[in-house]
PDB file of C-alpha atoms in Angstrom:
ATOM      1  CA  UNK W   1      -4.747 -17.821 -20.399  1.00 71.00           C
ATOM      2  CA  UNK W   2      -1.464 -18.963 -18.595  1.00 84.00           C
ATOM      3  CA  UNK W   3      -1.190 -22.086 -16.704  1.00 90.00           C
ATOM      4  CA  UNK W   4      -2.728 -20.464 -13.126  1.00 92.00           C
ATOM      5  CA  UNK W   5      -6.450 -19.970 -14.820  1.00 95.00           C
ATOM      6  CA  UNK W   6      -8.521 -22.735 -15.566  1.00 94.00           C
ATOM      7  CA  UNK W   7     -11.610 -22.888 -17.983  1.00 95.00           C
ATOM      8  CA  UNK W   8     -14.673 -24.883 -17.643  1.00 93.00           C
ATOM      9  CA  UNK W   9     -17.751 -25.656 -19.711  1.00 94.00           C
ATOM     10  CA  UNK W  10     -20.032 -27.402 -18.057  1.00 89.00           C
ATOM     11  CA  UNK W  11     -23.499 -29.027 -19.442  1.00 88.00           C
ATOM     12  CA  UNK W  12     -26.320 -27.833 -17.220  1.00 82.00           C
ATOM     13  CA  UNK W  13     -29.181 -28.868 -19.373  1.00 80.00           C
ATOM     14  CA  UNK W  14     -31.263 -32.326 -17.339  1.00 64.00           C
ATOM     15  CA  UNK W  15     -32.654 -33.884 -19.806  1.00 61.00           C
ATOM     16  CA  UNK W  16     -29.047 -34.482 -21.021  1.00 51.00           C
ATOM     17  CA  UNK W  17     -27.016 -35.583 -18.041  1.00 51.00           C
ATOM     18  CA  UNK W  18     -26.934 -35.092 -14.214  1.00 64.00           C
ATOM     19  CA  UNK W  19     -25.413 -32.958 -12.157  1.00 66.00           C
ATOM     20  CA  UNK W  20     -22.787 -35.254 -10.926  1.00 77.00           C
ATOM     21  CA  UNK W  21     -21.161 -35.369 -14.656  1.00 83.00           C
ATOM     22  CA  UNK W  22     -21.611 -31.820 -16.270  1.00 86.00           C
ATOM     23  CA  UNK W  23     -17.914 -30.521 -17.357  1.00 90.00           C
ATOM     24  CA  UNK W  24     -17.702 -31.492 -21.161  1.00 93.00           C
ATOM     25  CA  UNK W  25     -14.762 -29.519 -21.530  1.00 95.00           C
ATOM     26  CA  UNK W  26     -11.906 -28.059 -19.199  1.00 94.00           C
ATOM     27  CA  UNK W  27      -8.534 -26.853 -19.032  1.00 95.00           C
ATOM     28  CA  UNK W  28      -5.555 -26.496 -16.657  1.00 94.00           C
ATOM     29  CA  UNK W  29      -7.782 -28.679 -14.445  1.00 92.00           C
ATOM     30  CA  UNK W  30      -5.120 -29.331 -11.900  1.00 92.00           C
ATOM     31  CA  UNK W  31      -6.549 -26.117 -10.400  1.00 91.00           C
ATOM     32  CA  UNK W  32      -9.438 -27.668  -8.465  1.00 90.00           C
ATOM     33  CA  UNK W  33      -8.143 -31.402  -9.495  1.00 89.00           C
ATOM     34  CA  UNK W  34     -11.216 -31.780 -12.106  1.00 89.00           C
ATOM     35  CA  UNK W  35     -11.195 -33.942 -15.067  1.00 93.00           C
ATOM     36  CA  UNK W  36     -13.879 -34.229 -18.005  1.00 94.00           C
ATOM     37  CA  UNK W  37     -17.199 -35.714 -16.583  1.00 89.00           C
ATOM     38  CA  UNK W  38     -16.358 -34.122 -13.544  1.00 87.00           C
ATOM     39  CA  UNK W  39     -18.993 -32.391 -11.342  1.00 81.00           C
ATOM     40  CA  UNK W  40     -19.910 -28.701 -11.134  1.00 77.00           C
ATOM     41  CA  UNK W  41     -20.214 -26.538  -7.521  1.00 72.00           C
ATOM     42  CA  UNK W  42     -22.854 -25.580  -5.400  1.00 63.00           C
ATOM     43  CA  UNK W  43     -23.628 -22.238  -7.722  1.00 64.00           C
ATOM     44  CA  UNK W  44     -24.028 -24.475 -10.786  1.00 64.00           C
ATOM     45  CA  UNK W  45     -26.365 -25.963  -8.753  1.00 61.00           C
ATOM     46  CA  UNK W  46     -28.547 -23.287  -7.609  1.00 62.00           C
ATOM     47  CA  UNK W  47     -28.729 -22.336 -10.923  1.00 63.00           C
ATOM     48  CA  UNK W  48     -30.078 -25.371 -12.340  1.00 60.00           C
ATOM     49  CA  UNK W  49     -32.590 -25.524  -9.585  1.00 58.00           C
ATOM     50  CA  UNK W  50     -33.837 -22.132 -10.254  1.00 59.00           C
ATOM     51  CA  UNK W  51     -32.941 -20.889  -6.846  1.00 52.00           C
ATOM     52  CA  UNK W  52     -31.440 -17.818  -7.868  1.00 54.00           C
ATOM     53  CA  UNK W  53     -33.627 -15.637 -10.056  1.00 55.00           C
ATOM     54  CA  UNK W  54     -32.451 -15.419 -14.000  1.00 49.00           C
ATOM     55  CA  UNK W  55     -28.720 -15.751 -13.371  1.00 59.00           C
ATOM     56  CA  UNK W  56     -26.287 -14.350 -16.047  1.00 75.00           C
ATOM     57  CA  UNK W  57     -23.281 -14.678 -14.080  1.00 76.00           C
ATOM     58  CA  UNK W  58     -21.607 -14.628 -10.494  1.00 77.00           C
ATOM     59  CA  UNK W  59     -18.407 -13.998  -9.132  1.00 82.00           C
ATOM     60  CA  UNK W  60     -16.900 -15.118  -5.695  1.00 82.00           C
ATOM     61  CA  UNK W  61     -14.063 -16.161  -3.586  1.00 85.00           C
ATOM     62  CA  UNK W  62     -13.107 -19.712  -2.664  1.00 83.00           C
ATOM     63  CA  UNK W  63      -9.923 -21.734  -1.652  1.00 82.00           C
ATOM     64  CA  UNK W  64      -9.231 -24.934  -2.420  1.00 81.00           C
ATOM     65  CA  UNK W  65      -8.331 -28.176  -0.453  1.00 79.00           C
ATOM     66  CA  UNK W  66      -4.193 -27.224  -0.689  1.00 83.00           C
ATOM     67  CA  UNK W  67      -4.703 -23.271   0.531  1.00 82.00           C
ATOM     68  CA  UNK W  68      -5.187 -21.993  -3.366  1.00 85.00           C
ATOM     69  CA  UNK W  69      -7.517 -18.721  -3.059  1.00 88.00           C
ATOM     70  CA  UNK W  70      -9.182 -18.737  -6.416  1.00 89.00           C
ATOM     71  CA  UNK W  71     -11.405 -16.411  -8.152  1.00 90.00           C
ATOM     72  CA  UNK W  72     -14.002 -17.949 -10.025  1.00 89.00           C
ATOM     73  CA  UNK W  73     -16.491 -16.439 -12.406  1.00 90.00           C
ATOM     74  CA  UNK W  74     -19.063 -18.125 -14.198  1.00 88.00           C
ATOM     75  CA  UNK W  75     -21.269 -16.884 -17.245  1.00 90.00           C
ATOM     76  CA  UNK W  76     -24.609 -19.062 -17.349  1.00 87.00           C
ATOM     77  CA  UNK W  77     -26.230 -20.068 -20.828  1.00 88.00           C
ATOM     78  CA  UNK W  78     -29.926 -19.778 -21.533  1.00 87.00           C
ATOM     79  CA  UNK W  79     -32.127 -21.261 -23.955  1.00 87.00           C
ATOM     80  CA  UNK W  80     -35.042 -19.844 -25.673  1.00 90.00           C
ATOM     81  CA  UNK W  81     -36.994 -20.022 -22.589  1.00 87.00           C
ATOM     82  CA  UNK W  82     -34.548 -18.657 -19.983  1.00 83.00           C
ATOM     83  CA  UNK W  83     -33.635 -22.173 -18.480  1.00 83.00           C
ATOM     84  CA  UNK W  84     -30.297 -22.538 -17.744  1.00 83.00           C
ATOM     85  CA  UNK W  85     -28.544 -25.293 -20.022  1.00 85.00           C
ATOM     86  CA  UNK W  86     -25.045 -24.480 -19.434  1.00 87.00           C
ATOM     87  CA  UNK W  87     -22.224 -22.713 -18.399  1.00 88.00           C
ATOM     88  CA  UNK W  88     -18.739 -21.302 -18.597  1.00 92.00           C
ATOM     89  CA  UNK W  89     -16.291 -20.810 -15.673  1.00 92.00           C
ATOM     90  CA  UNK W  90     -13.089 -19.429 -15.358  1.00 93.00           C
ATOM     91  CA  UNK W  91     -11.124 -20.229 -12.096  1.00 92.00           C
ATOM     92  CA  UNK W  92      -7.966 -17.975 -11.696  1.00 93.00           C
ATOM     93  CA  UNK W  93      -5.670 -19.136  -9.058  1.00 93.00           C
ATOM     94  CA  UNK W  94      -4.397 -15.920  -7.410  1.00 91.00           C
ATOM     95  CA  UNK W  95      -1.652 -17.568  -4.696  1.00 88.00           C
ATOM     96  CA  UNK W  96       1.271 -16.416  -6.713  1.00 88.00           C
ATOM     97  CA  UNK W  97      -0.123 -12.980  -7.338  1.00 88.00           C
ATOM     98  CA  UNK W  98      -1.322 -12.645  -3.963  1.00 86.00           C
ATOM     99  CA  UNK W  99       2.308 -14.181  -2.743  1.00 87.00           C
ATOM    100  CA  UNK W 100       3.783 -11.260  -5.320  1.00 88.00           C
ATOM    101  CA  UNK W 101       1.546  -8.358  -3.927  1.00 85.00           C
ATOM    102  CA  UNK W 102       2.585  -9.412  -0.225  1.00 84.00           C
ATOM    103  CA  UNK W 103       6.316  -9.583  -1.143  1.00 83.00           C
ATOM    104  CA  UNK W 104       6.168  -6.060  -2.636  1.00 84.00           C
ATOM    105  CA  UNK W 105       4.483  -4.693   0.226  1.00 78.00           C
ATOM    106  CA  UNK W 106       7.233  -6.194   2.375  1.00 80.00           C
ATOM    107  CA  UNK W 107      10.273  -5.120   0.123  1.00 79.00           C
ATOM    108  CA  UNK W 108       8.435  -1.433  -0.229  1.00 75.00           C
ATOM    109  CA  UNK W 109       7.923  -1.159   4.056  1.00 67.00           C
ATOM    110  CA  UNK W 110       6.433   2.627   2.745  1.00 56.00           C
ATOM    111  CA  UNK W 111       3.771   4.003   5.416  1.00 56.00           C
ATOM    112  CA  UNK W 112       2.885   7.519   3.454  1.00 52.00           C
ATOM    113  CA  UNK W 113       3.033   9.254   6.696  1.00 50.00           C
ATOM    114  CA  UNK W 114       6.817   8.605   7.158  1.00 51.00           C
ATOM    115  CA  UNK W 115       7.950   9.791   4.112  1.00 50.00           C
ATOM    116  CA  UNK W 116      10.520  12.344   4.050  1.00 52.00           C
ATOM    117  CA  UNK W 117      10.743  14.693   1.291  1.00 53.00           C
ATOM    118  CA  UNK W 118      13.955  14.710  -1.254  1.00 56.00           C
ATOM    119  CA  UNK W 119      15.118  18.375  -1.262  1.00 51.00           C
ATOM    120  CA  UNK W 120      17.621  19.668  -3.802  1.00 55.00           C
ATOM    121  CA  UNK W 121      17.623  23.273  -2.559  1.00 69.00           C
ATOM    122  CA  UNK W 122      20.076  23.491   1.052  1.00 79.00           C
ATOM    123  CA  UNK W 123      18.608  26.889   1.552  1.00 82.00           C
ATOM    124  CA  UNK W 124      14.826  25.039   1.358  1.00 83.00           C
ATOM    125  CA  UNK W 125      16.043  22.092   3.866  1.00 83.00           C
ATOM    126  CA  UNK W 126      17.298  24.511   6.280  1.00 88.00           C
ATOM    127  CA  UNK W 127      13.857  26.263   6.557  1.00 89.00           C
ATOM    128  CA  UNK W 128      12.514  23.277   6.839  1.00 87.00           C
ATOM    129  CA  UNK W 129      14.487  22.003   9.704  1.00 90.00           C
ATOM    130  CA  UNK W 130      13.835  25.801  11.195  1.00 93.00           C
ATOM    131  CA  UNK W 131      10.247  24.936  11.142  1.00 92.00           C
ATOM    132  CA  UNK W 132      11.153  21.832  12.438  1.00 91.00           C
ATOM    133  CA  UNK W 133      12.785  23.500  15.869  1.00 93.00           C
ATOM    134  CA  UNK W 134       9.907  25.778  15.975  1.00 93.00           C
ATOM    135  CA  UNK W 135       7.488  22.849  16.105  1.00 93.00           C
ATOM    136  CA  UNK W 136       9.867  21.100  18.968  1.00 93.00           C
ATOM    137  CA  UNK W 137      10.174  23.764  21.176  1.00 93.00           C
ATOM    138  CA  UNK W 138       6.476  24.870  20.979  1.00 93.00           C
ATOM    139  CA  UNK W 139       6.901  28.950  20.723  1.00 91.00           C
ATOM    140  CA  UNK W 140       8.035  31.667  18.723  1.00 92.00           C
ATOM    141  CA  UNK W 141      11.358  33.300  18.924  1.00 91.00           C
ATOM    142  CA  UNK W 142      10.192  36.368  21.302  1.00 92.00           C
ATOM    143  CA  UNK W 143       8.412  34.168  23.676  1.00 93.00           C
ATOM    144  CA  UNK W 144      11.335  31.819  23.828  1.00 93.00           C
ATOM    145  CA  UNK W 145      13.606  31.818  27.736  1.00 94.00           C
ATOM    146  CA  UNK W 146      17.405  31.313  27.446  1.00 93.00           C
ATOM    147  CA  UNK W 147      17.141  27.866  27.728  1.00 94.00           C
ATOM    148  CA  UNK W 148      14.794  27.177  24.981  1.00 94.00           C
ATOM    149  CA  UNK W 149      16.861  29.056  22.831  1.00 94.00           C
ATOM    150  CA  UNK W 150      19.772  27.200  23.979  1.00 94.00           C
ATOM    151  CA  UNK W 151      17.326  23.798  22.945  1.00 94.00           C
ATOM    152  CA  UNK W 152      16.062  25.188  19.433  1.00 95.00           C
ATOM    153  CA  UNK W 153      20.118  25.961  18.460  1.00 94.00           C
ATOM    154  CA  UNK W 154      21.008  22.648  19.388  1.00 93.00           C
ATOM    155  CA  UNK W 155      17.860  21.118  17.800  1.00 92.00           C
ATOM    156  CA  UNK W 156      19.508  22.728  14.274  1.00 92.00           C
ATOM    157  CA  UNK W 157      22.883  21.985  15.110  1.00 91.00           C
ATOM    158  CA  UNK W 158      22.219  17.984  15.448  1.00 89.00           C
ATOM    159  CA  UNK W 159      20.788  18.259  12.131  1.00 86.00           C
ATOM    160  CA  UNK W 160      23.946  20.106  10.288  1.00 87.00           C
ATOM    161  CA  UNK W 161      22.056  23.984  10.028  1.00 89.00           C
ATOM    162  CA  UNK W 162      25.526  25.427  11.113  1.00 88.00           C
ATOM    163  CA  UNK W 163      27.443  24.020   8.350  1.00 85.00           C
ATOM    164  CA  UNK W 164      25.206  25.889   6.054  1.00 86.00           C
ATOM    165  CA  UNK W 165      26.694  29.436   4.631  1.00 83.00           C
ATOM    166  CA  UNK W 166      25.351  32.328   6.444  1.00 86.00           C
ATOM    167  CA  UNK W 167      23.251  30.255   8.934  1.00 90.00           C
ATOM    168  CA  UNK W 168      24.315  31.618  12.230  1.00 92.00           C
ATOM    169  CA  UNK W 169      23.476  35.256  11.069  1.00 92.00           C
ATOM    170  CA  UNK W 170      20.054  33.894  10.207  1.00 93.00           C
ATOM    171  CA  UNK W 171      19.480  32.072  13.042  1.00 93.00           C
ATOM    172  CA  UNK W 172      20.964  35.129  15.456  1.00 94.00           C
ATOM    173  CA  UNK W 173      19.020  37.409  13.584  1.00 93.00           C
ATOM    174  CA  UNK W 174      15.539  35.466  14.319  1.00 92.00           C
ATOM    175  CA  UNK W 175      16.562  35.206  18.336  1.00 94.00           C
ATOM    176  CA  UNK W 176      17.798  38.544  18.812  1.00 94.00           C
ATOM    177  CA  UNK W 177      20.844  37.160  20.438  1.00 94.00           C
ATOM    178  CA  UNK W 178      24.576  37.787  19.051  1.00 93.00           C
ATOM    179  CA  UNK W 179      26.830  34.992  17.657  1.00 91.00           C
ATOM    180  CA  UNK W 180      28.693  34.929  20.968  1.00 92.00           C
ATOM    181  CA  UNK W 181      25.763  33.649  22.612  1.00 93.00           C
ATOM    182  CA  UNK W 182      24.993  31.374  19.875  1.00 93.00           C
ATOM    183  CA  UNK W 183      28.406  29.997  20.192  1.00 91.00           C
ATOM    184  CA  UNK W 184      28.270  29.855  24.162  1.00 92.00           C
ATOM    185  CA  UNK W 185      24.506  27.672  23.266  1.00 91.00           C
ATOM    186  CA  UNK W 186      26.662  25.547  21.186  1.00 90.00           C
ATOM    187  CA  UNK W 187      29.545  24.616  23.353  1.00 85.00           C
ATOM    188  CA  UNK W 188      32.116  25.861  21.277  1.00 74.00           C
ATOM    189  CA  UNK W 189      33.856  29.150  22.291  1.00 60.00           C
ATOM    190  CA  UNK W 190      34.017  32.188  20.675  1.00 52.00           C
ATOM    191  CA  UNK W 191      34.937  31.043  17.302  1.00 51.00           C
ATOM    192  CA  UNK W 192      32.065  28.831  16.597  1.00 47.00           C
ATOM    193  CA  UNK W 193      34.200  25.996  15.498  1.00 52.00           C
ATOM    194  CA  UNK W 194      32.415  25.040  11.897  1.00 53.00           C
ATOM    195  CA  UNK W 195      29.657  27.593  12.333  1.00 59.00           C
ATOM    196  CA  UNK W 196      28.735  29.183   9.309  1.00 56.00           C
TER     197      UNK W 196
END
């Protein structure tokens, strides 16, 4: 059961005691600060009454004087007639699993939509950031000017595409332009420096 649920059984039945008095039996009562001949809650009481029709159990929310968020559950006994004479409760204190699930959450700091995708294959990644430049410049190759091809080489070179083997050829290849241009977009002369 663990020391953060607590566990009530509670007399319901009138001709035997009031309502101010019903818990015959509990444990880990420092949850709600309860003791034997403690009284029950407001639910306990609605049940008694008959307010609520044929109750077998209920489940809800509720915090307690300190800040504890507790979920409480209670199974109602019936005698041969239907009339409520009793019930059992279980209160689970959920502050250190809600404390838990928050510090995950902040130790995690994942949003889905940022996650970047772990690729093993260079040849893969380098399509990808390809797409990538396509997707930043906002054309295709042949509708491209000089100066967004001059933009969509240095969009690949920030992110390493030149270092790859046989990337420039590609990437000339797919502009139409020679690797004398593609050096001249690049800033680096006519031997390309670490071009591949």
């Amino acid at each position: 059961m663990g020391k953060d649920t607590e566990l009530v059984l509670h007399d319901l039945n009138n001709e035997n005691s009031d309502y101010e008095h019903t818990i015959i039996d509990i444990r880990n009562g420092h949850i709600t600060g309860r003791t034997v001949g403690g009284s029950g809650t407001d639910d306990g009481l609605t049940a008694v009454r008959g307010i609520i029709q044929s109750p077998d159990a209920s489940t809800e929310f509720a915090s307690t004087a300190d800040g504890h968020i507790l979920r409480c559950t209670s199974q109602y006994i019936h005698d041969e007639k239907q009339k409520v004479i009793g019930s059992i409760c279980i209160n689970q204190d959920l502050s250190r699993a809600l404390a838990a699930e928050q510090y995950l959450h902040d130790y995690n700091l994942h949003e889905s939509s940022d996650s970047t995708a772990f690729v093993t294959d260079i040849y893969a990644a380098m399509n990808d950031f390809i797409q990538e430049a396509f997707e930043y410049i906002g054309k295709p190759a042949e509708e491209m000017t000089r100066e967004d091809m001059k933009r969509f080489v240095q969009y690949l070179d920030k992110r390493g595409v030149f270092t790859i083997t046989k990337s420039s050829t590609k990437i000339c290849n797919m502009l139409n332009i020679s690797k004398y241009t593609l050096y001249k977009y690049l800033g680096r002369g006519s031997k390309g420096g670490t071009v591949q």
